[in-house]
Short mmCIF file of C-alpha atoms and ligand atoms in Angstrom, two decimals:
data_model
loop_
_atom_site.label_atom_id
_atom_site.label_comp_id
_atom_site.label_asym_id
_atom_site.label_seq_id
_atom_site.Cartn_x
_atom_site.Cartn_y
_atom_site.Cartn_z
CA UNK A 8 -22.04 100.40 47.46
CA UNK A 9 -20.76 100.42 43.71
CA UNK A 10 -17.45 99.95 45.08
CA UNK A 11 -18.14 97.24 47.99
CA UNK A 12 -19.65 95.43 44.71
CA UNK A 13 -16.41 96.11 42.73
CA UNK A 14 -14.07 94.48 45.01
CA UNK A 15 -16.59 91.64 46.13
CA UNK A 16 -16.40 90.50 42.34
CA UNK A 17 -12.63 90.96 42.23
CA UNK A 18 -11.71 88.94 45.51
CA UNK A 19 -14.38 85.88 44.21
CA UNK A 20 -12.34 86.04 40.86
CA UNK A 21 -8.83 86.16 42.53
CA UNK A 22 -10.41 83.33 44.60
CA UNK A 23 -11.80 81.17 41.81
CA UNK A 24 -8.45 81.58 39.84
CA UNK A 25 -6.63 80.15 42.59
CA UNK A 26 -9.07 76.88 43.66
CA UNK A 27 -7.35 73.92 42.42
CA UNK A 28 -10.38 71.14 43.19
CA UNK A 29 -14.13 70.89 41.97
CA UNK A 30 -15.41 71.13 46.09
CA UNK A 31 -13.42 73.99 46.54
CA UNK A 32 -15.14 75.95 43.70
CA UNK A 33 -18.60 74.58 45.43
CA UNK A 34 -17.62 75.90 49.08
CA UNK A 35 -17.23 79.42 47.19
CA UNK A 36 -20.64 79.29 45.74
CA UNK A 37 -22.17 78.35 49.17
CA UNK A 38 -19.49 81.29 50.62
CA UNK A 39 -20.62 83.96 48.54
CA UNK A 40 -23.86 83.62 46.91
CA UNK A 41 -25.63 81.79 49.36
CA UNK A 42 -28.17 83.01 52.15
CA UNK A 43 -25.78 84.31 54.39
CA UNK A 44 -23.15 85.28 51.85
CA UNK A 45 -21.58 88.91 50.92
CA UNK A 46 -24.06 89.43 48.08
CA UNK A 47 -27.18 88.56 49.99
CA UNK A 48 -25.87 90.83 52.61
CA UNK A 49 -25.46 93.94 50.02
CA UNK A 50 -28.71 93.06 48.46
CA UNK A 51 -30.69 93.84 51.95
CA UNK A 52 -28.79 97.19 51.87
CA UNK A 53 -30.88 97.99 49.12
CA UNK A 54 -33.89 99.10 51.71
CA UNK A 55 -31.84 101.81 52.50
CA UNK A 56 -31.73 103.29 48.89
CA UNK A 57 -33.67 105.73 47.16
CA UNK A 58 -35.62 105.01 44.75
CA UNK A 59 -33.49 106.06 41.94
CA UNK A 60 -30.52 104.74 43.74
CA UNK A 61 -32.00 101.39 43.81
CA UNK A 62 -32.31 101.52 39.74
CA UNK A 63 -28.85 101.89 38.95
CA UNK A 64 -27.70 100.13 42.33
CA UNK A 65 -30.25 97.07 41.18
CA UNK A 66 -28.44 96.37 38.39
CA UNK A 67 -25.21 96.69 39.30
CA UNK A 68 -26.42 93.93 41.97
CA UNK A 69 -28.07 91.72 38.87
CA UNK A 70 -25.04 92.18 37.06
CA UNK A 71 -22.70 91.33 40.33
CA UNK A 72 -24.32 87.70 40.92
CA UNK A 73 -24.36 87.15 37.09
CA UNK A 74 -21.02 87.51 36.15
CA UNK A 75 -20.44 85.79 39.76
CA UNK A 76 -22.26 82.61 38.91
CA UNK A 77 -21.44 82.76 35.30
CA UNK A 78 -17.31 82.63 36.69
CA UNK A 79 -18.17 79.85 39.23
CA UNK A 80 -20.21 77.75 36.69
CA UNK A 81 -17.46 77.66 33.73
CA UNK A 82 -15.01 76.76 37.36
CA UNK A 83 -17.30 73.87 37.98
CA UNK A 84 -17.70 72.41 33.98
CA UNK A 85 -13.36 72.96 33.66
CA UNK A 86 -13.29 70.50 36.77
CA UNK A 87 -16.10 68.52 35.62
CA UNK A 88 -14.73 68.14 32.15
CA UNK A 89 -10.99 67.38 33.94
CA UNK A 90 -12.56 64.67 36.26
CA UNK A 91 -13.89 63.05 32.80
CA UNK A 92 -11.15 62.98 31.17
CA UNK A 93 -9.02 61.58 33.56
CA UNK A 94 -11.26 58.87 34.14
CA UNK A 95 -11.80 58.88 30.38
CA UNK A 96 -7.82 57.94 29.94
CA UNK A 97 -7.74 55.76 32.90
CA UNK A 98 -10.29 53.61 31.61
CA UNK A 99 -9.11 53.43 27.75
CA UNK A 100 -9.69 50.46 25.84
CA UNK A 101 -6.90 49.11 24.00
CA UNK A 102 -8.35 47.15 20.82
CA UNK A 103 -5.75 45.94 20.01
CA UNK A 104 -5.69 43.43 22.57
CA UNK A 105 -6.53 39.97 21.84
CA UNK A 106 -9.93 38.90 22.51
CA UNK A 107 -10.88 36.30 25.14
CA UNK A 108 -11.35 33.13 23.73
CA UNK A 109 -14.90 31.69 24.07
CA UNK A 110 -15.08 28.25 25.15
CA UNK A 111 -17.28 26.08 22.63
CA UNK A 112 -18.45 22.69 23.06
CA UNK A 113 -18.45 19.84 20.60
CA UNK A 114 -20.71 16.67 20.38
CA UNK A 115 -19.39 13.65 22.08
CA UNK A 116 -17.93 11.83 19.61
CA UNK A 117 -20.06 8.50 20.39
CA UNK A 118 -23.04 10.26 20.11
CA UNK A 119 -22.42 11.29 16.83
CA UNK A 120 -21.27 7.92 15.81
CA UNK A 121 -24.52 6.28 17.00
CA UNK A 122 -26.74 9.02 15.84
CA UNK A 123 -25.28 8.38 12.26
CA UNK A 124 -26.20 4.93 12.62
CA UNK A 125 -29.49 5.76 13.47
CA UNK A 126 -30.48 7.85 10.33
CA UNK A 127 -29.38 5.34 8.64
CA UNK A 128 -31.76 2.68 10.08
CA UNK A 129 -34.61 5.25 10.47
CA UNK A 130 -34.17 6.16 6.61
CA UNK A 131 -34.97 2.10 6.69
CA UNK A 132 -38.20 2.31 8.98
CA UNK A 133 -36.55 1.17 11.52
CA UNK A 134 -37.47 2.64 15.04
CA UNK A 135 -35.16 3.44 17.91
CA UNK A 136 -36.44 2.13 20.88
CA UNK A 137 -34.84 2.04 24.61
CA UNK A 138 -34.30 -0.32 27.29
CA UNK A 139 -33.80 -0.40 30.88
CA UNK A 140 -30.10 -0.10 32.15
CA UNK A 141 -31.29 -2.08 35.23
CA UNK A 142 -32.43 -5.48 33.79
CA UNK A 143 -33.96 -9.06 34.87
CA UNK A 144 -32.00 -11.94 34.11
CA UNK A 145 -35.41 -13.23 32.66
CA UNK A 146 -34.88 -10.72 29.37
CA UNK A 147 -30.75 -10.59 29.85
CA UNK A 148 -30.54 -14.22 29.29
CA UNK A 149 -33.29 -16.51 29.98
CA UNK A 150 -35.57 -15.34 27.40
CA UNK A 151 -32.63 -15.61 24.86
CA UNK A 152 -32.35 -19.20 24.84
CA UNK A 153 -29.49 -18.79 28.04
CA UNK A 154 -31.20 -20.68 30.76
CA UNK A 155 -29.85 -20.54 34.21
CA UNK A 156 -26.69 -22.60 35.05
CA UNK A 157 -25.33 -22.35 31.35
CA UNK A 158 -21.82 -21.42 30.62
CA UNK A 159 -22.57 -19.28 27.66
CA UNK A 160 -23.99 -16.73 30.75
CA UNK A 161 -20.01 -16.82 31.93
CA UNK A 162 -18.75 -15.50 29.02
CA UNK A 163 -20.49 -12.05 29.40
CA UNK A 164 -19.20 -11.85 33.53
CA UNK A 165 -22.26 -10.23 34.38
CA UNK A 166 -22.51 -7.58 37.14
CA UNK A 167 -25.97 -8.82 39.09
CA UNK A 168 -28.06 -6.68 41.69
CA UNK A 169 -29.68 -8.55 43.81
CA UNK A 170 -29.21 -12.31 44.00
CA UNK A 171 -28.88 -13.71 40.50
CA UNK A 172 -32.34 -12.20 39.31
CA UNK A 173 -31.76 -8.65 38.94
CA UNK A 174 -28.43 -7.41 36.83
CA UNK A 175 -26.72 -4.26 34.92
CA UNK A 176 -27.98 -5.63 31.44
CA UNK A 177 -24.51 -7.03 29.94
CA UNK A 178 -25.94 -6.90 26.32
CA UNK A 179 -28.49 -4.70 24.61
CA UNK A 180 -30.10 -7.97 23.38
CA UNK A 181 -32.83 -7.96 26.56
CA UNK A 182 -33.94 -5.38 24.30
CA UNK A 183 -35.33 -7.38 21.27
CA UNK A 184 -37.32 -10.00 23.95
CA UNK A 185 -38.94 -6.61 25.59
CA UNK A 186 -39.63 -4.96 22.01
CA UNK A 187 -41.53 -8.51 20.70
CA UNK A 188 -43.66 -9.41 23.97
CA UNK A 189 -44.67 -5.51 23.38
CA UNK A 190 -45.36 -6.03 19.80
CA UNK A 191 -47.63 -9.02 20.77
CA UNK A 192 -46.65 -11.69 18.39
CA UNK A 193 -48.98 -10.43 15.02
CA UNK A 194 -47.31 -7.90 14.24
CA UNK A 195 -43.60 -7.18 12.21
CA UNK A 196 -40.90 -5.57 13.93
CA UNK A 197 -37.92 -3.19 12.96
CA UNK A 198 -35.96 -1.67 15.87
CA UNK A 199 -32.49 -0.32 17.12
CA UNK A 200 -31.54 0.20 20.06
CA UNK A 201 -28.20 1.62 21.18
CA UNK A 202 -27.96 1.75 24.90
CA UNK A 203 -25.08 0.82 27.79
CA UNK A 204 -24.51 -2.18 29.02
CA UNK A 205 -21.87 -3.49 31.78
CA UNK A 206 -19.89 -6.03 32.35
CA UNK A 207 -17.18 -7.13 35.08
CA UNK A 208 -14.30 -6.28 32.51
CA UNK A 209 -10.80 -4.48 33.83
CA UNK A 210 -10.24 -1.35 31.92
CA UNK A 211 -7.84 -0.95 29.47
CA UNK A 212 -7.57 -0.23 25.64
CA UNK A 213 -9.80 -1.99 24.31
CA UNK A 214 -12.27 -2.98 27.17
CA UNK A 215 -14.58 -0.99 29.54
CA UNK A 216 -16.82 -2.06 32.15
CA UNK A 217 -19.16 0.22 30.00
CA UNK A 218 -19.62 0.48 26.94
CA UNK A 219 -22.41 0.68 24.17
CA UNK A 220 -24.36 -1.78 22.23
CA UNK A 221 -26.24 -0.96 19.28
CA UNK A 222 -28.57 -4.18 18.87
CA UNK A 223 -30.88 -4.38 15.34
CA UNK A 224 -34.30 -6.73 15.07
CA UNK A 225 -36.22 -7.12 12.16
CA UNK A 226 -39.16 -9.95 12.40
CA UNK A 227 -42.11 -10.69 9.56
CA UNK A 228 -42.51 -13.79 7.74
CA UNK A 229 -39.94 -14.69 5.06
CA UNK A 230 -37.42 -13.37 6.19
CA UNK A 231 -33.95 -15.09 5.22
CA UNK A 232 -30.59 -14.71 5.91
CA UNK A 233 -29.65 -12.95 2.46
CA UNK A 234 -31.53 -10.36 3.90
CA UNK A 235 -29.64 -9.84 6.53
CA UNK A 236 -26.82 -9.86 4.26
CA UNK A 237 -28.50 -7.08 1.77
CA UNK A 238 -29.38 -5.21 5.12
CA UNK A 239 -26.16 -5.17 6.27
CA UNK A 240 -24.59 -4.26 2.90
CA UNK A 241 -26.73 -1.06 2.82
CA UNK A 242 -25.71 0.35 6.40
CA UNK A 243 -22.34 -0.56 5.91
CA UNK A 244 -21.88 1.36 2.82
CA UNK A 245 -24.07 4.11 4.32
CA UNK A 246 -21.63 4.09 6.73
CA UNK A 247 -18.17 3.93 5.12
CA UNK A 248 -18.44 4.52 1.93
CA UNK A 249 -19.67 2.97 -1.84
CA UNK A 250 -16.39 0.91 -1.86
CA UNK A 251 -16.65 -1.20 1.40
CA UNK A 252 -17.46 -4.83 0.81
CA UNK A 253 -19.44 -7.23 3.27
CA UNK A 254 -18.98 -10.84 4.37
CA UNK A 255 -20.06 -12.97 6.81
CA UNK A 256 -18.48 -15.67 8.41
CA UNK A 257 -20.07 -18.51 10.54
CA UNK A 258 -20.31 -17.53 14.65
CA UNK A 259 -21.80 -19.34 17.62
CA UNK A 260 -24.61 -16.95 19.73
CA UNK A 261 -27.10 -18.52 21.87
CA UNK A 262 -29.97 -16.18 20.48
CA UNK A 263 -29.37 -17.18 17.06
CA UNK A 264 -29.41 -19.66 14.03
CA UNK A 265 -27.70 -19.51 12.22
CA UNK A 266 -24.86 -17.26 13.79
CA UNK A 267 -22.48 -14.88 11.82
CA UNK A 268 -19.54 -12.38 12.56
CA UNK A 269 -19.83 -9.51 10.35
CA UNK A 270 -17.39 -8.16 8.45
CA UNK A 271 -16.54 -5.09 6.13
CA UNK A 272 -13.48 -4.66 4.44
CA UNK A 273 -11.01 -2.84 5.59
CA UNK A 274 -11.58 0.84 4.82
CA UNK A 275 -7.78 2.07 5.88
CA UNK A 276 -6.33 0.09 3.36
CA UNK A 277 -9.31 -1.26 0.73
CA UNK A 278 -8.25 -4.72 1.62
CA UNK A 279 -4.56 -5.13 0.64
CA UNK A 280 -3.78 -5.42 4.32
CA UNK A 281 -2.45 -2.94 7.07
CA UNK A 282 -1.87 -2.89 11.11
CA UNK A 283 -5.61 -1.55 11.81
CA UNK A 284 -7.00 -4.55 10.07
CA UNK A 285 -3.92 -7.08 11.12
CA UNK A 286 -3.15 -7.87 7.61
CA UNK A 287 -6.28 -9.75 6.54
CA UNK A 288 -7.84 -6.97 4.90
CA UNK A 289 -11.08 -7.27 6.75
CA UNK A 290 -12.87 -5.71 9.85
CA UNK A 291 -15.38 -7.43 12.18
CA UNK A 292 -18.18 -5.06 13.20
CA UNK A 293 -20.89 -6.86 14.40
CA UNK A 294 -22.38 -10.16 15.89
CA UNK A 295 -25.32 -11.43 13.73
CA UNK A 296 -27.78 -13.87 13.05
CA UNK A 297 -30.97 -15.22 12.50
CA UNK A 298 -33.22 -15.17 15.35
CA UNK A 299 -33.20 -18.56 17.11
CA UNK A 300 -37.11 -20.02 17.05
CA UNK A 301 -36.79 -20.98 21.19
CA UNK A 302 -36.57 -16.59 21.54
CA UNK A 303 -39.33 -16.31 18.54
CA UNK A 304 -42.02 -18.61 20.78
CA UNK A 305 -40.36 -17.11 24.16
CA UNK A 306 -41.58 -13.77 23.04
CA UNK A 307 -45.05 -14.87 21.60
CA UNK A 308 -44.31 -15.46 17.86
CA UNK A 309 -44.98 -18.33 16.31
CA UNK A 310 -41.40 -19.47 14.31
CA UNK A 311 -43.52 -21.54 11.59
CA UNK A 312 -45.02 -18.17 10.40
CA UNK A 313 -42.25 -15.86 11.41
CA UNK A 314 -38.87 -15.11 11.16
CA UNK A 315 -36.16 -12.49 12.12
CA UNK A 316 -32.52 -11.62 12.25
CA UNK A 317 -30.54 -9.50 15.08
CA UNK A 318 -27.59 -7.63 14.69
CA UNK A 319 -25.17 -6.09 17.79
CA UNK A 320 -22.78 -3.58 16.81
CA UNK A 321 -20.12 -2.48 19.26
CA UNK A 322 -21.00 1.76 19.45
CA UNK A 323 -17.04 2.29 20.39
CA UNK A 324 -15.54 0.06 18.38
CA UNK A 325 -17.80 1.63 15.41
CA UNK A 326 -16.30 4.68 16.38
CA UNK A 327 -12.81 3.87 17.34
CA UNK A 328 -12.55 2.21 13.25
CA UNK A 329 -14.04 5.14 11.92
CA UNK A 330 -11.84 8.28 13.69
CA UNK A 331 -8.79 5.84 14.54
CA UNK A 332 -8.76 5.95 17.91
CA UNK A 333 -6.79 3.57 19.81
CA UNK A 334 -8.03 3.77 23.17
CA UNK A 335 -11.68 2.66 24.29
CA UNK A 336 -11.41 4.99 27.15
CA UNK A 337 -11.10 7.93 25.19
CA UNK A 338 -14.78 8.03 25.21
CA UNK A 339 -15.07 8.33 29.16
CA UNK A 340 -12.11 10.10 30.25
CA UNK A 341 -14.25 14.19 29.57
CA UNK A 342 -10.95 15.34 28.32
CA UNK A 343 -12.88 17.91 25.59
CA UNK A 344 -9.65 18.69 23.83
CA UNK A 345 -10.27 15.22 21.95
CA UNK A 346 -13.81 15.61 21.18
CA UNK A 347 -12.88 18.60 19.65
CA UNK A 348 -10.15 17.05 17.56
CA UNK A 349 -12.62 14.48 16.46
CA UNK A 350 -15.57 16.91 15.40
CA UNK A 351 -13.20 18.46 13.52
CA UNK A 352 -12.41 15.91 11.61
CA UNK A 353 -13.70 14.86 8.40
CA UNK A 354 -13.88 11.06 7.76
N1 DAH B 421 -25.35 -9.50 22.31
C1 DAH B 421 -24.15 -9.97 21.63
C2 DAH B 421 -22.94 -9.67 22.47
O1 DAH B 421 -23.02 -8.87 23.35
C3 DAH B 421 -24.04 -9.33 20.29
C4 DAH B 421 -25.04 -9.87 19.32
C5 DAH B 421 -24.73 -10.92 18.50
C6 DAH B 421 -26.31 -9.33 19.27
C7 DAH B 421 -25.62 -11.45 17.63
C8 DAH B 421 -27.24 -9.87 18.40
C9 DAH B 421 -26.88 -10.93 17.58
O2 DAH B 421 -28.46 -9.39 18.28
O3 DAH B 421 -27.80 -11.44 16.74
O4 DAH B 421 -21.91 -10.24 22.23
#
């Protein structure tokens, strides 16, 4: 018996030194130590043993499946520990690599533009209201002093809806007739509002049949056209920069009397004249005025007691002056490369 358990340990050593995968080392487990196996089969020999036979024979059994699991165990952790290792390598991490490069956004470049303009006419109490996109030609025009049939409507080649009533507003002007009929005619008003509007133009560098408006009202009583002037002297050099002169110089707009075009001077070259400003030293920014009395009663106040002006700032062209771009439709084409270039930039 001593013997049979002599050469069962040798042949499961010569066997485990020779098994070359992890399952093979498992099928000799289930082989030799399991129900059926050698070991079990020289353990139920034991019956047959006297008692003091059984002592020593016991332990020579004990020590048997021991060293016979111990063997098969450190088999099973060298295969283990091979198996990680292998997958260890094959799944190395080189750091040196470059990293992947995290796509980040930047803010739309007219957004920014016309939320600058905003502070600055909110740091003025001004409030920034909105309009519908989808307009009647009552507001659009009529309301303005631009009754039906008259040519000033051709000059904005509107784009209407339905019959000649209903229209994709072509100014952001509908605006100040919606915000005064609201206010009821007692009360002052001070409002922006930047917004789209549309008109039937072809595309090209400077045009699109979109674009934005920022309109301006301001009505109480007294109000004159220096303040307009001192109004618009404040935003602009908000805006620009301490240097940047104003001046106004006379314009024709329905809405309006009297009727200015806005300049500032140029801020490229301070005024001594360059391409951006065609030599004149100057830059028109806005359409101005102060507002006509027909739209003061049309809107419910009474143009003996008050008075207003309006302002309506191109958004793009603000823009386009201030980051020198050339091209209206930079602003529509979603090509992020240049809003990135432009949010970089410090003007
Ligand atoms: N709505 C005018 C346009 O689209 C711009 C404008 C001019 C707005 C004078 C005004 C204003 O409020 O007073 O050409």
């Amino acid at each position: 018996m001593e013997e049979k358990a002599r050469l069962l340990a040798q042949e499961v050593n010569e066997k485990l030194s020779n098994v070359s995968t992890l399952e093979e080392v498992n099928e000799l487990r289930v082989m030799y130590l399991g129900k059926k196996g050698p070991v079990n089969e020289l353990a139920s020999k034991m019956r047959d043993l006297t008692v003091e036979e059984k002592k020593v024979f016991g332990k020579t059994l004990n020590s048997l499946k021991q060293e016979l699991s111990d063997n098969i165990e450190a088999k099973i952790k060298f295969f283990e520990e091979e198996k990680l290792n292998a997958k260890l390598s094959s799944e190395q991490i080189d750091i040196t690599l470059p990293s992947t490069k995290i796509a980040v956004g930047a803010p739309n470049i007219l957004e920014k533009v016309i939320e600058e303009v905003e502070e600055v006419f909110m740091s003025l109490g001004y409030d920034v209201v909105d309009g519908p996109e989808i307009e009647e030609d009552k507001y659009n025009f009529e309301l303005l002093n631009i009754p039906l049939g008259h040519p000033a409507r051709d000059a904005q080649d509107t784009f209407y809806i339905e019959d000649e009533r209903i229209l994709l507003r072509s100014q952001t002007s509908p605006v100040q007739a919606r915000t005064m009929i609201a206010a009821g005619g007692d009360k002052p008003v001070r409002m922006i509002c930047p917004g789209k509007t549309y008109r039937r133009d072809s595309d090209d560098a400077t045009h699109s049949h979109q674009f934005m408006q920022i309109e301006g009202l301001l009505v109480d009583k007294n109000i004159k056209l220096s303040d307009l002037k001192g109004t618009f002297d404040v935003i602009v050099k908000r805006l620009f920069g301490e240097d940047i002169e104003t001046r106004f110089r006379p314009s024709y707009y329905q809405f309006t009397e009297p009727s200015v075009e806005t300049d500032i001077t140029c801020f490229s070259c301070k005024g001594k004249g360059c391409p951006l400003c065609k030599s004149t030293g100057w830059i028109t920014v806005s359409g101005a005025g102060m507002v006509h009395p027909n739209v003061l009663r049309n809107c419910g106040y009474d143009p003996n007691v008050w008075s207003g002006f309006a302002f309506g700032f191109g958004a793009e062209r603000l823009a386009m002056l201030k980051y020198g771009i050339s091209d209206i439709r930079t602003f529509y084409n979603t090509d992020l490369r240049e809003s990135k270039v432009f949010d970089r930039r410090d003007v």
